[in-house]
């Protein structure tokens, strides 16, 4: 499914602008023209007469955007036709996130997408499709694509293309809206880091983990401090860190006695001829007590299946691209 692009069409009403628009659009008419009159094709328009704002608030897990829920009749263009959802509840972004748009070849590309998280009432976009009879089971598979470097989503069942094995399913953390799982132990970078991490957090029985489309690996603050103090990493700029020591590393997150996620070094680390680098960020603030957020490198080695009905997530190791 294509991302749902959203256009910020700010009205001249200051009250409306403050509630539902990017704050950079609410200064003056000249500012609105300069900042907000971006014309994306087939975008959603806030000026719809049937839009019904709901008194329900939401915020992104990374705290980079906030908004409210709304109801609307939605027409979604899909590969095999058009999907119409009557009176559909969706998240209306009111404050633009830091990564709302990127400039590419002098054109602004929107990054708004339909959310795959669960809502507070237990429903979700995938379950809405299932209840409407559009898919046979409330499962979404994230699969390899025939286009190198891209993924595809398979609604309504397991995707087995280019996978070496069947999916290993693990339960989701109860009471959370995100796809969050418990990790029994983790070996990240070298053994000493893992041992020190377990010592620092030996009172924590469960190490919670999430997954992201970002290229950034989110780690506990103490782990990053250790890597810096031991001169394994040095900050280059922003979230990019360069390696001062190139030693054998291991990246493993154990979930059950029978299953663990094992990533190759080249999946986590950008291994170049003249230097190694990695994108790392710490989880602060961290109200959900998450210990890890794996980067998008996970999808290059594993296919994922999000089972909304059974509240679990499945992992299956992928074949190499040359084998598909």
PDB file of C-alpha atoms in Angstrom, residues 124-242:
ATOM      1  CA  UNK A 124      -6.125  -1.182  14.450  1.00  0.00           C
ATOM      2  CA  UNK A 125      -6.057  -0.435  10.743  1.00  0.00           C
ATOM      3  CA  UNK A 126      -5.401  -4.110   9.927  1.00  0.00           C
ATOM      4  CA  UNK A 127      -8.273  -5.281  12.153  1.00  0.00           C
ATOM      5  CA  UNK A 128     -10.545  -2.759  10.455  1.00  0.00           C
ATOM      6  CA  UNK A 129      -9.721  -4.387   7.119  1.00  0.00           C
ATOM      7  CA  UNK A 130     -10.455  -7.824   8.618  1.00  0.00           C
ATOM      8  CA  UNK A 131     -13.802  -6.818  10.155  1.00  0.00           C
ATOM      9  CA  UNK A 132     -14.818  -5.274   6.843  1.00  0.00           C
ATOM     10  CA  UNK A 133     -14.177  -8.609   5.121  1.00  0.00           C
ATOM     11  CA  UNK A 134     -11.372  -7.196   2.996  1.00  0.00           C
ATOM     12  CA  UNK A 135      -8.757  -9.648   4.324  1.00  0.00           C
ATOM     13  CA  UNK A 136      -9.219 -13.186   5.673  1.00  0.00           C
ATOM     14  CA  UNK A 137      -7.158 -12.810   8.842  1.00  0.00           C
ATOM     15  CA  UNK A 138      -5.857  -9.786  10.827  1.00  0.00           C
ATOM     16  CA  UNK A 139      -2.218 -10.374   9.900  1.00  0.00           C
ATOM     17  CA  UNK A 140       0.226  -8.079   8.138  1.00  0.00           C
ATOM     18  CA  UNK A 141       3.474  -9.496   6.748  1.00  0.00           C
ATOM     19  CA  UNK A 142       6.486  -7.342   5.907  1.00  0.00           C
ATOM     20  CA  UNK A 143       8.178  -9.155   3.040  1.00  0.00           C
ATOM     21  CA  UNK A 144      11.122  -8.827   0.682  1.00  0.00           C
ATOM     22  CA  UNK A 145      10.342  -7.023  -2.553  1.00  0.00           C
ATOM     23  CA  UNK A 146      11.394  -7.786  -6.106  1.00  0.00           C
ATOM     24  CA  UNK A 147      12.934  -4.304  -6.125  1.00  0.00           C
ATOM     25  CA  UNK A 148      16.311  -4.272  -4.378  1.00  0.00           C
ATOM     26  CA  UNK A 149      16.328  -2.273  -1.149  1.00  0.00           C
ATOM     27  CA  UNK A 150      12.530  -2.096  -0.884  1.00  0.00           C
ATOM     28  CA  UNK A 151       9.986  -3.990   1.208  1.00  0.00           C
ATOM     29  CA  UNK A 152       6.385  -4.851   0.522  1.00  0.00           C
ATOM     30  CA  UNK A 153       3.404  -5.378   2.818  1.00  0.00           C
ATOM     31  CA  UNK A 154       1.119  -8.397   2.501  1.00  0.00           C
ATOM     32  CA  UNK A 155      -2.263  -7.892   4.185  1.00  0.00           C
ATOM     33  CA  UNK A 156      -4.264 -10.887   5.391  1.00  0.00           C
ATOM     34  CA  UNK A 157      -1.730 -13.683   5.763  1.00  0.00           C
ATOM     35  CA  UNK A 158       1.848 -14.869   6.093  1.00  0.00           C
ATOM     36  CA  UNK A 159       4.353 -14.062   3.387  1.00  0.00           C
ATOM     37  CA  UNK A 160       6.785 -16.917   2.691  1.00  0.00           C
ATOM     38  CA  UNK A 161       8.616 -15.512  -0.336  1.00  0.00           C
ATOM     39  CA  UNK A 162      12.401 -15.631   0.005  1.00  0.00           C
ATOM     40  CA  UNK A 163      12.314 -16.927   3.604  1.00  0.00           C
ATOM     41  CA  UNK A 164      14.549 -19.745   4.852  1.00  0.00           C
ATOM     42  CA  UNK A 165      12.243 -20.907   7.630  1.00  0.00           C
ATOM     43  CA  UNK A 166       8.808 -20.682   9.178  1.00  0.00           C
ATOM     44  CA  UNK A 167       7.998 -17.722  11.403  1.00  0.00           C
ATOM     45  CA  UNK A 168       8.979 -17.882  15.077  1.00  0.00           C
ATOM     46  CA  UNK A 169       6.201 -16.131  17.004  1.00  0.00           C
ATOM     47  CA  UNK A 170       6.680 -14.332  20.319  1.00  0.00           C
ATOM     48  CA  UNK A 171       3.955 -12.594  22.378  1.00  0.00           C
ATOM     49  CA  UNK A 172       3.665  -8.828  22.568  1.00  0.00           C
ATOM     50  CA  UNK A 173       4.075  -6.920  25.816  1.00  0.00           C
ATOM     51  CA  UNK A 174       0.654  -6.586  27.427  1.00  0.00           C
ATOM     52  CA  UNK A 175      -0.881  -3.156  27.752  1.00  0.00           C
ATOM     53  CA  UNK A 176       1.130  -1.444  25.012  1.00  0.00           C
ATOM     54  CA  UNK A 177      -0.063   0.052  21.742  1.00  0.00           C
ATOM     55  CA  UNK A 178       3.231  -0.414  19.919  1.00  0.00           C
ATOM     56  CA  UNK A 179       4.653  -3.735  18.725  1.00  0.00           C
ATOM     57  CA  UNK A 180       6.880  -4.266  21.754  1.00  0.00           C
ATOM     58  CA  UNK A 181       8.410  -7.601  22.837  1.00  0.00           C
ATOM     59  CA  UNK A 182      10.364  -8.883  25.821  1.00  0.00           C
ATOM     60  CA  UNK A 183      14.041  -9.793  25.435  1.00  0.00           C
ATOM     61  CA  UNK A 184      15.649 -12.169  27.942  1.00  0.00           C
ATOM     62  CA  UNK A 185      19.224 -11.159  27.231  1.00  0.00           C
ATOM     63  CA  UNK A 186      21.255  -9.252  24.671  1.00  0.00           C
ATOM     64  CA  UNK A 187      24.807  -9.325  23.365  1.00  0.00           C
ATOM     65  CA  UNK A 188      25.565  -6.055  21.612  1.00  0.00           C
ATOM     66  CA  UNK A 189      28.959  -5.056  20.188  1.00  0.00           C
ATOM     67  CA  UNK A 190      31.295  -7.078  22.454  1.00  0.00           C
ATOM     68  CA  UNK A 191      30.932  -9.427  25.444  1.00  0.00           C
ATOM     69  CA  UNK A 192      32.127  -6.882  27.974  1.00  0.00           C
ATOM     70  CA  UNK A 193      29.361  -4.509  26.982  1.00  0.00           C
ATOM     71  CA  UNK A 194      26.749  -7.219  27.457  1.00  0.00           C
ATOM     72  CA  UNK A 195      28.159  -8.248  30.814  1.00  0.00           C
ATOM     73  CA  UNK A 196      28.261  -4.665  32.081  1.00  0.00           C
ATOM     74  CA  UNK A 197      24.770  -4.029  30.755  1.00  0.00           C
ATOM     75  CA  UNK A 198      23.415  -7.090  32.578  1.00  0.00           C
ATOM     76  CA  UNK A 199      25.159  -5.989  35.750  1.00  0.00           C
ATOM     77  CA  UNK A 200      23.719  -2.488  35.571  1.00  0.00           C
ATOM     78  CA  UNK A 201      20.224  -3.756  34.876  1.00  0.00           C
ATOM     79  CA  UNK A 202      20.332  -7.084  36.721  1.00  0.00           C
ATOM     80  CA  UNK A 203      17.217  -6.125  38.677  1.00  0.00           C
ATOM     81  CA  UNK A 204      15.220  -5.833  35.450  1.00  0.00           C
ATOM     82  CA  UNK A 205      13.691  -9.184  34.539  1.00  0.00           C
ATOM     83  CA  UNK A 206      12.516  -8.101  31.107  1.00  0.00           C
ATOM     84  CA  UNK A 207      14.342  -5.985  28.543  1.00  0.00           C
ATOM     85  CA  UNK A 208      11.715  -4.538  26.218  1.00  0.00           C
ATOM     86  CA  UNK A 209      12.437  -4.036  22.529  1.00  0.00           C
ATOM     87  CA  UNK A 210      10.757  -2.375  19.565  1.00  0.00           C
ATOM     88  CA  UNK A 211      11.444  -2.027  15.842  1.00  0.00           C
ATOM     89  CA  UNK A 212      11.716   0.948  13.530  1.00  0.00           C
ATOM     90  CA  UNK A 213      12.017   1.954   9.885  1.00  0.00           C
ATOM     91  CA  UNK A 214      14.764   4.362  10.916  1.00  0.00           C
ATOM     92  CA  UNK A 215      18.446   3.657  10.277  1.00  0.00           C
ATOM     93  CA  UNK A 216      19.212   4.521  13.913  1.00  0.00           C
ATOM     94  CA  UNK A 217      19.852   1.849  16.557  1.00  0.00           C
ATOM     95  CA  UNK A 218      18.417   2.985  19.908  1.00  0.00           C
ATOM     96  CA  UNK A 219      20.326   1.667  22.932  1.00  0.00           C
ATOM     97  CA  UNK A 220      20.416   2.240  26.712  1.00  0.00           C
ATOM     98  CA  UNK A 221      22.324   5.350  27.792  1.00  0.00           C
ATOM     99  CA  UNK A 222      24.798   3.323  29.862  1.00  0.00           C
ATOM    100  CA  UNK A 223      25.721   1.194  26.862  1.00  0.00           C
ATOM    101  CA  UNK A 224      26.598   4.205  24.725  1.00  0.00           C
ATOM    102  CA  UNK A 225      28.603   5.724  27.577  1.00  0.00           C
ATOM    103  CA  UNK A 226      30.571   2.498  27.884  1.00  0.00           C
ATOM    104  CA  UNK A 227      31.409   2.478  24.165  1.00  0.00           C
ATOM    105  CA  UNK A 228      32.646   6.059  24.398  1.00  0.00           C
ATOM    106  CA  UNK A 229      34.620   5.581  27.617  1.00  0.00           C
ATOM    107  CA  UNK A 230      36.334   2.466  26.252  1.00  0.00           C
ATOM    108  CA  UNK A 231      37.282   4.366  23.075  1.00  0.00           C
ATOM    109  CA  UNK A 232      35.339   1.968  20.901  1.00  0.00           C
ATOM    110  CA  UNK A 233      33.249   4.794  19.438  1.00  0.00           C
ATOM    111  CA  UNK A 234      33.726   8.506  18.882  1.00  0.00           C
ATOM    112  CA  UNK A 235      30.932  10.880  17.998  1.00  0.00           C
ATOM    113  CA  UNK A 236      31.339  12.251  14.476  1.00  0.00           C
ATOM    114  CA  UNK A 237      28.198  14.348  14.149  1.00  0.00           C
ATOM    115  CA  UNK A 238      24.643  14.130  15.447  1.00  0.00           C
ATOM    116  CA  UNK A 239      23.779  10.397  15.715  1.00  0.00           C
ATOM    117  CA  UNK A 240      26.722   9.184  13.621  1.00  0.00           C
ATOM    118  CA  UNK A 241      29.574   7.541  15.538  1.00  0.00           C
ATOM    119  CA  UNK A 242      32.896   6.386  14.085  1.00  0.00           C
TER     120      UNK A 242
END
